[in-house]
Amino acid sequence: MRIEIVEVGPRDGLQNEEEILSPQTRAKLCDKLAAAGVLRIEATSFVNPKLVPQMAGAEDVVSGIERRLGTSYAGLVLNEKGYERAIRSEVDEIRYSFPVTETFAKRNQNVTVADATALAGRLVERARLDGVRVSITLSAAFGCPFEGRVDPEVVLGIAERVGEAKPDEIILADTIGVAVPKGVRELVAGVLSYGTTVGCHFHDTRNTGIANAIAAVEAGATVLDASVGGTGGCPFAPKATGNIATEDLVYLLHGMGYETQIDLNALIECARWLAEELGKELPGQVHKAGTFEPVAG
Ligand code: ZN
């Protein structure tokens, strides 16, 4: 069974790091990830650099990448302006994300959930015409920093409307890292019933990220976001760790018999390199402990 890993370190990871890396270094990170066999990379986000200085020079990141055949390079967008920048940069894939609660949607993107949902439909249509892959992320799908617990029925209602536009996949994001496996299983199964490919995006804010990832996969999710080294954080929990670490996830998935096409040793090297670039220890564990190859026979 194949699981698609979408490496979000260059975007979600670095966006929440204090240290700002140059577009050249961010492009190099993408190249190292691709060389390790990562087939989908969220290279950057096309947002206002005044608001997110870590993502300044998004166009330079994409043009600085040595494109590897078979690897899909994605740009995160939050609105049509971002979409247009991403398309001009010639990304292979658009990822559009919006929060499922009104307060968060208003604060993050200054939109209503209804308008954001309608935009998802329009962007899927445009992406089809532009010939790029498109995924829609429902952020704060398990809990909102402003409204607290999110009713799964509300998320399912939004997912159903988004699913009607037929994106390549719907990603359920635990933006603030509050989900637990039981809720993950229920939501993944619910969204799968609309006939879309389902992915998940977990933050390890409360040490539940990896458990949630396995629950998601066992419930039928086939795409998982992760960031190399576990870079990043949670904008609403200043001391929190970031996304689940790609190398930890890959170690676990391979051990369970899932395929990812990723060379774990090369990925570990990439995590160690990134820790040096950022000048700090990263929360991922397998890049510190190393792999473990049981002796055959
Ligand atoms: Zn995230």
Coordinates of C-alpha atoms and ligand atoms in Angstrom, one line a residue:
M1 CA 0.0 0.0 0.0
R2 CA 1.3 3.4 -1.1
I3 CA 1.1 6.5 1.0
E4 CA 1.9 9.9 -0.6
I5 CA 4.0 12.1 1.7
V6 CA 3.7 15.8 1.0
E7 CA 6.7 17.5 2.5
V8 CA 5.6 20.8 3.9
G9 CA 8.9 21.7 5.7
P10 CA 9.9 24.4 3.2
R11 CA 6.5 26.1 3.8
D12 CA 4.7 25.2 7.1
G13 CA 7.9 24.3 8.8
L14 CA 10.0 27.3 7.9
Q15 CA 7.1 29.8 8.1
N16 CA 7.0 29.1 11.8
E17 CA 10.7 29.3 12.5
E18 CA 12.3 32.4 13.8
E19 CA 15.4 32.1 11.6
I20 CA 14.6 33.3 8.1
L21 CA 16.3 31.3 5.3
S22 CA 17.1 32.9 2.0
P23 CA 15.1 31.8 -1.1
Q24 CA 18.3 30.1 -2.4
T25 CA 18.6 28.0 0.8
R26 CA 14.9 27.1 0.7
A27 CA 15.3 26.0 -3.0
K28 CA 18.2 23.9 -1.9
L29 CA 16.1 22.3 0.8
C30 CA 13.5 21.4 -1.9
D31 CA 16.3 19.9 -4.0
K32 CA 17.6 17.8 -1.1
L33 CA 14.1 16.5 -0.4
A34 CA 13.5 15.6 -4.0
A35 CA 16.9 13.8 -4.1
A36 CA 15.7 11.8 -1.1
G37 CA 12.8 10.6 -3.1
V38 CA 10.1 12.9 -1.8
L39 CA 7.6 13.1 -4.7
R40 CA 5.5 16.0 -3.5
I41 CA 6.9 19.1 -2.0
E42 CA 5.1 22.2 -0.8
A43 CA 7.9 24.6 -1.8
T44 CA 6.5 27.9 -0.6
S45 CA 3.4 30.0 0.0
F46 CA 2.3 32.9 -2.1
V47 CA 1.3 35.3 0.7
N48 CA 2.1 38.8 1.6
P49 CA 5.8 38.9 2.7
K50 CA 5.1 41.8 5.0
L51 CA 2.8 39.5 7.0
V52 CA 5.0 36.3 6.6
P53 CA 8.6 37.4 6.1
Q54 CA 9.8 33.8 6.2
M55 CA 8.0 33.3 2.9
A56 CA 9.5 36.3 1.1
G57 CA 10.8 35.6 -2.4
A58 CA 8.4 32.8 -3.1
E59 CA 9.0 33.2 -6.8
D60 CA 12.7 33.0 -6.3
V61 CA 12.3 29.7 -4.4
V62 CA 10.4 28.1 -7.2
S63 CA 12.7 29.4 -9.9
G64 CA 15.8 28.3 -7.9
I65 CA 14.7 24.7 -7.7
E66 CA 16.4 22.2 -9.9
R67 CA 13.2 20.5 -11.1
R68 CA 13.4 16.8 -10.7
L69 CA 11.3 14.7 -13.1
G70 CA 8.5 13.0 -11.3
T71 CA 8.5 15.4 -8.4
S72 CA 5.6 17.7 -7.9
Y73 CA 6.3 21.2 -6.6
A74 CA 3.4 22.9 -4.9
G75 CA 2.6 26.4 -3.8
L76 CA 0.2 27.2 -1.0
V77 CA -2.3 30.0 -1.8
L78 CA -4.9 31.7 0.3
N79 CA -6.7 33.7 -2.3
E80 CA -6.9 34.3 -6.1
K81 CA -4.0 36.8 -6.1
G82 CA -1.8 34.1 -4.5
Y83 CA -3.2 31.6 -7.1
E84 CA -2.1 33.8 -9.9
R85 CA 1.4 34.3 -8.5
A86 CA 1.7 30.6 -8.1
I87 CA 0.6 29.8 -11.6
R88 CA 3.0 32.4 -13.0
S89 CA 5.8 30.8 -11.1
E90 CA 4.9 27.5 -12.9
V91 CA 4.3 25.3 -9.8
D92 CA 3.0 21.8 -10.6
E93 CA 0.4 21.9 -7.9
I94 CA -1.9 24.4 -6.1
R95 CA -2.8 23.9 -2.5
Y96 CA -5.5 26.2 -1.3
S97 CA -6.3 26.3 2.4
F98 CA -9.0 27.9 4.5
P99 CA -10.2 27.6 8.1
V100 CA -13.5 25.9 8.8
T101 CA -14.5 28.4 11.6
E102 CA -15.8 31.9 11.0
T103 CA -13.5 33.6 13.6
F104 CA -10.4 32.0 12.2
A105 CA -11.4 32.5 8.6
K106 CA -12.0 36.2 9.3
R107 CA -8.7 36.7 11.2
N108 CA -6.5 34.6 8.9
Q109 CA -7.9 35.5 5.5
N110 CA -10.6 38.1 6.1
V111 CA -13.3 35.9 4.5
T112 CA -16.4 34.1 5.6
V113 CA -16.3 30.3 5.5
A114 CA -19.1 30.4 2.8
D115 CA -17.0 32.7 0.6
A116 CA -13.8 30.6 1.2
T117 CA -15.7 27.5 0.3
A118 CA -17.0 29.1 -2.9
L119 CA -13.5 30.2 -3.8
A120 CA -12.3 26.6 -3.4
G121 CA -14.7 25.7 -6.2
R122 CA -13.5 28.5 -8.4
L123 CA -9.8 27.6 -7.8
V124 CA -10.4 24.0 -8.7
E125 CA -12.0 25.1 -11.9
R126 CA -9.1 27.4 -12.7
A127 CA -6.5 24.8 -11.9
R128 CA -8.2 22.4 -14.3
L129 CA -8.0 25.0 -17.1
D130 CA -4.4 25.7 -16.1
G131 CA -3.6 22.0 -16.1
V132 CA -2.2 21.8 -12.5
R133 CA -3.1 19.5 -9.7
V134 CA -5.1 21.1 -6.9
S135 CA -5.8 20.1 -3.3
I136 CA -8.0 21.9 -0.8
T137 CA -7.0 22.0 2.9
L138 CA -9.6 22.5 5.6
S139 CA -7.6 24.0 8.4
A140 CA -8.5 23.9 12.1
A141 CA -10.7 20.9 11.2
F142 CA -10.3 19.4 14.6
G143 CA -10.2 22.4 16.8
C144 CA -10.0 26.2 16.5
P145 CA -7.8 28.6 18.4
F146 CA -10.7 31.0 18.8
E147 CA -13.8 28.9 18.8
G148 CA -12.5 25.7 20.5
R149 CA -13.9 22.3 19.6
V150 CA -15.2 22.1 16.0
D151 CA -18.3 20.0 15.3
P152 CA -17.3 17.2 12.9
E153 CA -20.7 17.6 11.2
V154 CA -19.8 21.2 10.3
V155 CA -16.5 20.0 8.8
L156 CA -18.2 17.3 6.8
G157 CA -20.7 19.8 5.4
I158 CA -17.9 22.0 4.1
A159 CA -16.0 18.9 2.8
E160 CA -19.1 17.8 0.9
R161 CA -19.4 21.1 -0.8
V162 CA -15.7 21.3 -1.6
G163 CA -15.9 17.7 -2.8
E164 CA -18.5 18.6 -5.4
A165 CA -15.9 20.7 -7.1
K166 CA -13.8 17.6 -7.5
P167 CA -10.4 18.7 -6.3
D168 CA -7.6 16.1 -6.5
E169 CA -7.8 15.7 -2.7
I170 CA -9.2 17.2 0.5
I171 CA -6.7 17.6 3.3
L172 CA -8.0 17.7 6.9
A173 CA -5.6 19.8 8.9
D174 CA -5.1 19.8 12.7
T175 CA -3.6 23.3 12.6
I176 CA -3.3 23.7 16.3
G177 CA -2.5 20.0 17.2
V178 CA -5.5 19.1 19.3
A179 CA -6.8 16.0 17.5
V180 CA -6.7 12.5 18.9
P181 CA -7.0 9.2 16.8
K182 CA -10.7 8.6 17.5
G183 CA -11.8 11.9 16.0
V184 CA -9.4 11.5 13.1
R185 CA -10.8 8.1 12.2
E186 CA -14.3 9.5 12.2
L187 CA -13.6 12.5 10.1
V188 CA -11.4 10.7 7.6
A189 CA -14.1 8.0 7.1
G190 CA -16.8 10.7 6.7
V191 CA -14.9 12.7 4.0
L192 CA -14.0 9.5 2.2
S193 CA -17.7 8.7 1.8
Y194 CA -17.9 11.7 -0.6
G195 CA -15.6 9.9 -3.0
T196 CA -12.6 12.2 -2.7
T197 CA -9.0 11.2 -1.9
V198 CA -8.4 12.2 1.7
G199 CA -5.2 13.5 3.2
C200 CA -4.3 14.7 6.7
H201 CA -2.0 17.4 8.1
F202 CA -1.0 17.0 11.7
H203 CA 0.9 19.1 14.1
D204 CA 2.7 17.5 17.0
T205 CA 1.7 20.2 19.4
R206 CA 0.4 17.8 22.0
N207 CA 2.4 14.7 21.1
T208 CA -0.5 13.1 19.3
G209 CA 0.6 13.8 15.7
I210 CA 2.1 10.4 14.8
A211 CA -0.7 8.5 16.5
N212 CA -3.1 10.6 14.5
A213 CA -1.2 9.9 11.2
I214 CA -1.5 6.1 11.7
A215 CA -5.2 6.4 12.6
A216 CA -5.7 8.4 9.4
V217 CA -3.9 5.9 7.3
E218 CA -5.8 3.0 8.8
A219 CA -9.1 4.8 8.2
G220 CA -8.2 5.2 4.5
A221 CA -6.3 8.4 4.2
T222 CA -3.6 8.1 1.5
V223 CA -1.9 11.4 1.7
L224 CA 0.0 12.8 4.7
D225 CA 1.7 16.1 5.2
A226 CA 4.9 16.2 7.3
S227 CA 7.9 18.4 7.7
V228 CA 11.5 17.2 7.7
G229 CA 13.0 17.4 11.1
G230 CA 9.6 18.4 12.5
T231 CA 10.4 22.0 11.8
G232 CA 7.9 24.7 12.6
G233 CA 5.6 25.4 15.5
C234 CA 2.2 26.5 16.2
P235 CA 1.3 30.2 15.9
F236 CA -1.1 29.8 18.7
A237 CA 1.2 28.0 21.1
P238 CA 4.5 29.8 21.2
K239 CA 6.6 27.0 22.7
A240 CA 5.1 24.2 20.7
T241 CA 6.8 21.9 18.3
G242 CA 5.9 21.8 14.6
N243 CA 4.5 19.4 12.1
I244 CA 5.0 15.7 12.5
A245 CA 8.6 14.9 11.4
T246 CA 8.8 13.4 7.9
E247 CA 11.6 11.0 8.9
D248 CA 9.8 9.8 11.9
L249 CA 6.7 9.2 9.8
V250 CA 8.6 7.4 7.0
Y251 CA 10.4 5.2 9.5
L252 CA 7.0 4.1 11.0
L253 CA 5.2 3.7 7.7
H254 CA 8.0 1.6 6.2
G255 CA 8.1 -0.5 9.3
M256 CA 4.4 -1.2 8.9
G257 CA 4.8 -2.2 5.3
Y258 CA 3.6 1.0 3.6
E259 CA 5.5 2.3 0.6
T260 CA 6.6 6.0 0.2
Q261 CA 9.4 5.8 -2.3
I262 CA 11.5 7.9 0.1
D263 CA 15.1 7.0 0.9
L264 CA 15.1 7.3 4.7
N265 CA 18.8 7.7 5.1
A266 CA 18.9 10.5 2.6
L267 CA 16.0 12.1 4.4
I268 CA 17.8 11.9 7.7
E269 CA 20.8 13.6 6.2
C270 CA 18.4 16.3 4.9
A271 CA 17.0 16.8 8.5
R272 CA 20.5 17.1 9.9
W273 CA 21.5 19.6 7.2
L274 CA 18.4 21.7 8.0
A275 CA 19.1 21.7 11.7
E276 CA 22.5 23.2 10.9
E277 CA 21.0 25.8 8.6
L278 CA 18.5 26.8 11.3
G279 CA 21.2 26.7 14.0
K280 CA 19.0 24.7 16.4
E281 CA 18.1 21.2 17.4
L282 CA 14.9 20.0 15.6
P283 CA 12.2 18.0 17.3
G284 CA 12.2 15.0 14.9
Q285 CA 13.6 11.9 16.6
V286 CA 14.7 9.5 13.9
H287 CA 17.3 11.9 12.5
K288 CA 18.9 11.8 15.9
A289 CA 18.5 8.1 16.7
G290 CA 19.2 6.8 13.2
T291 CA 17.5 4.0 11.4
F292 CA 17.2 0.5 12.7
E293 CA 17.5 -2.4 10.2
P294 CA 16.6 -5.7 11.7
V295 CA 18.9 -8.5 10.6
A296 CA 17.1 -10.7 8.1
G297 CA 16.6 -14.4 8.9
Ligands
ZN1 ZN 0.2 23.3 9.5

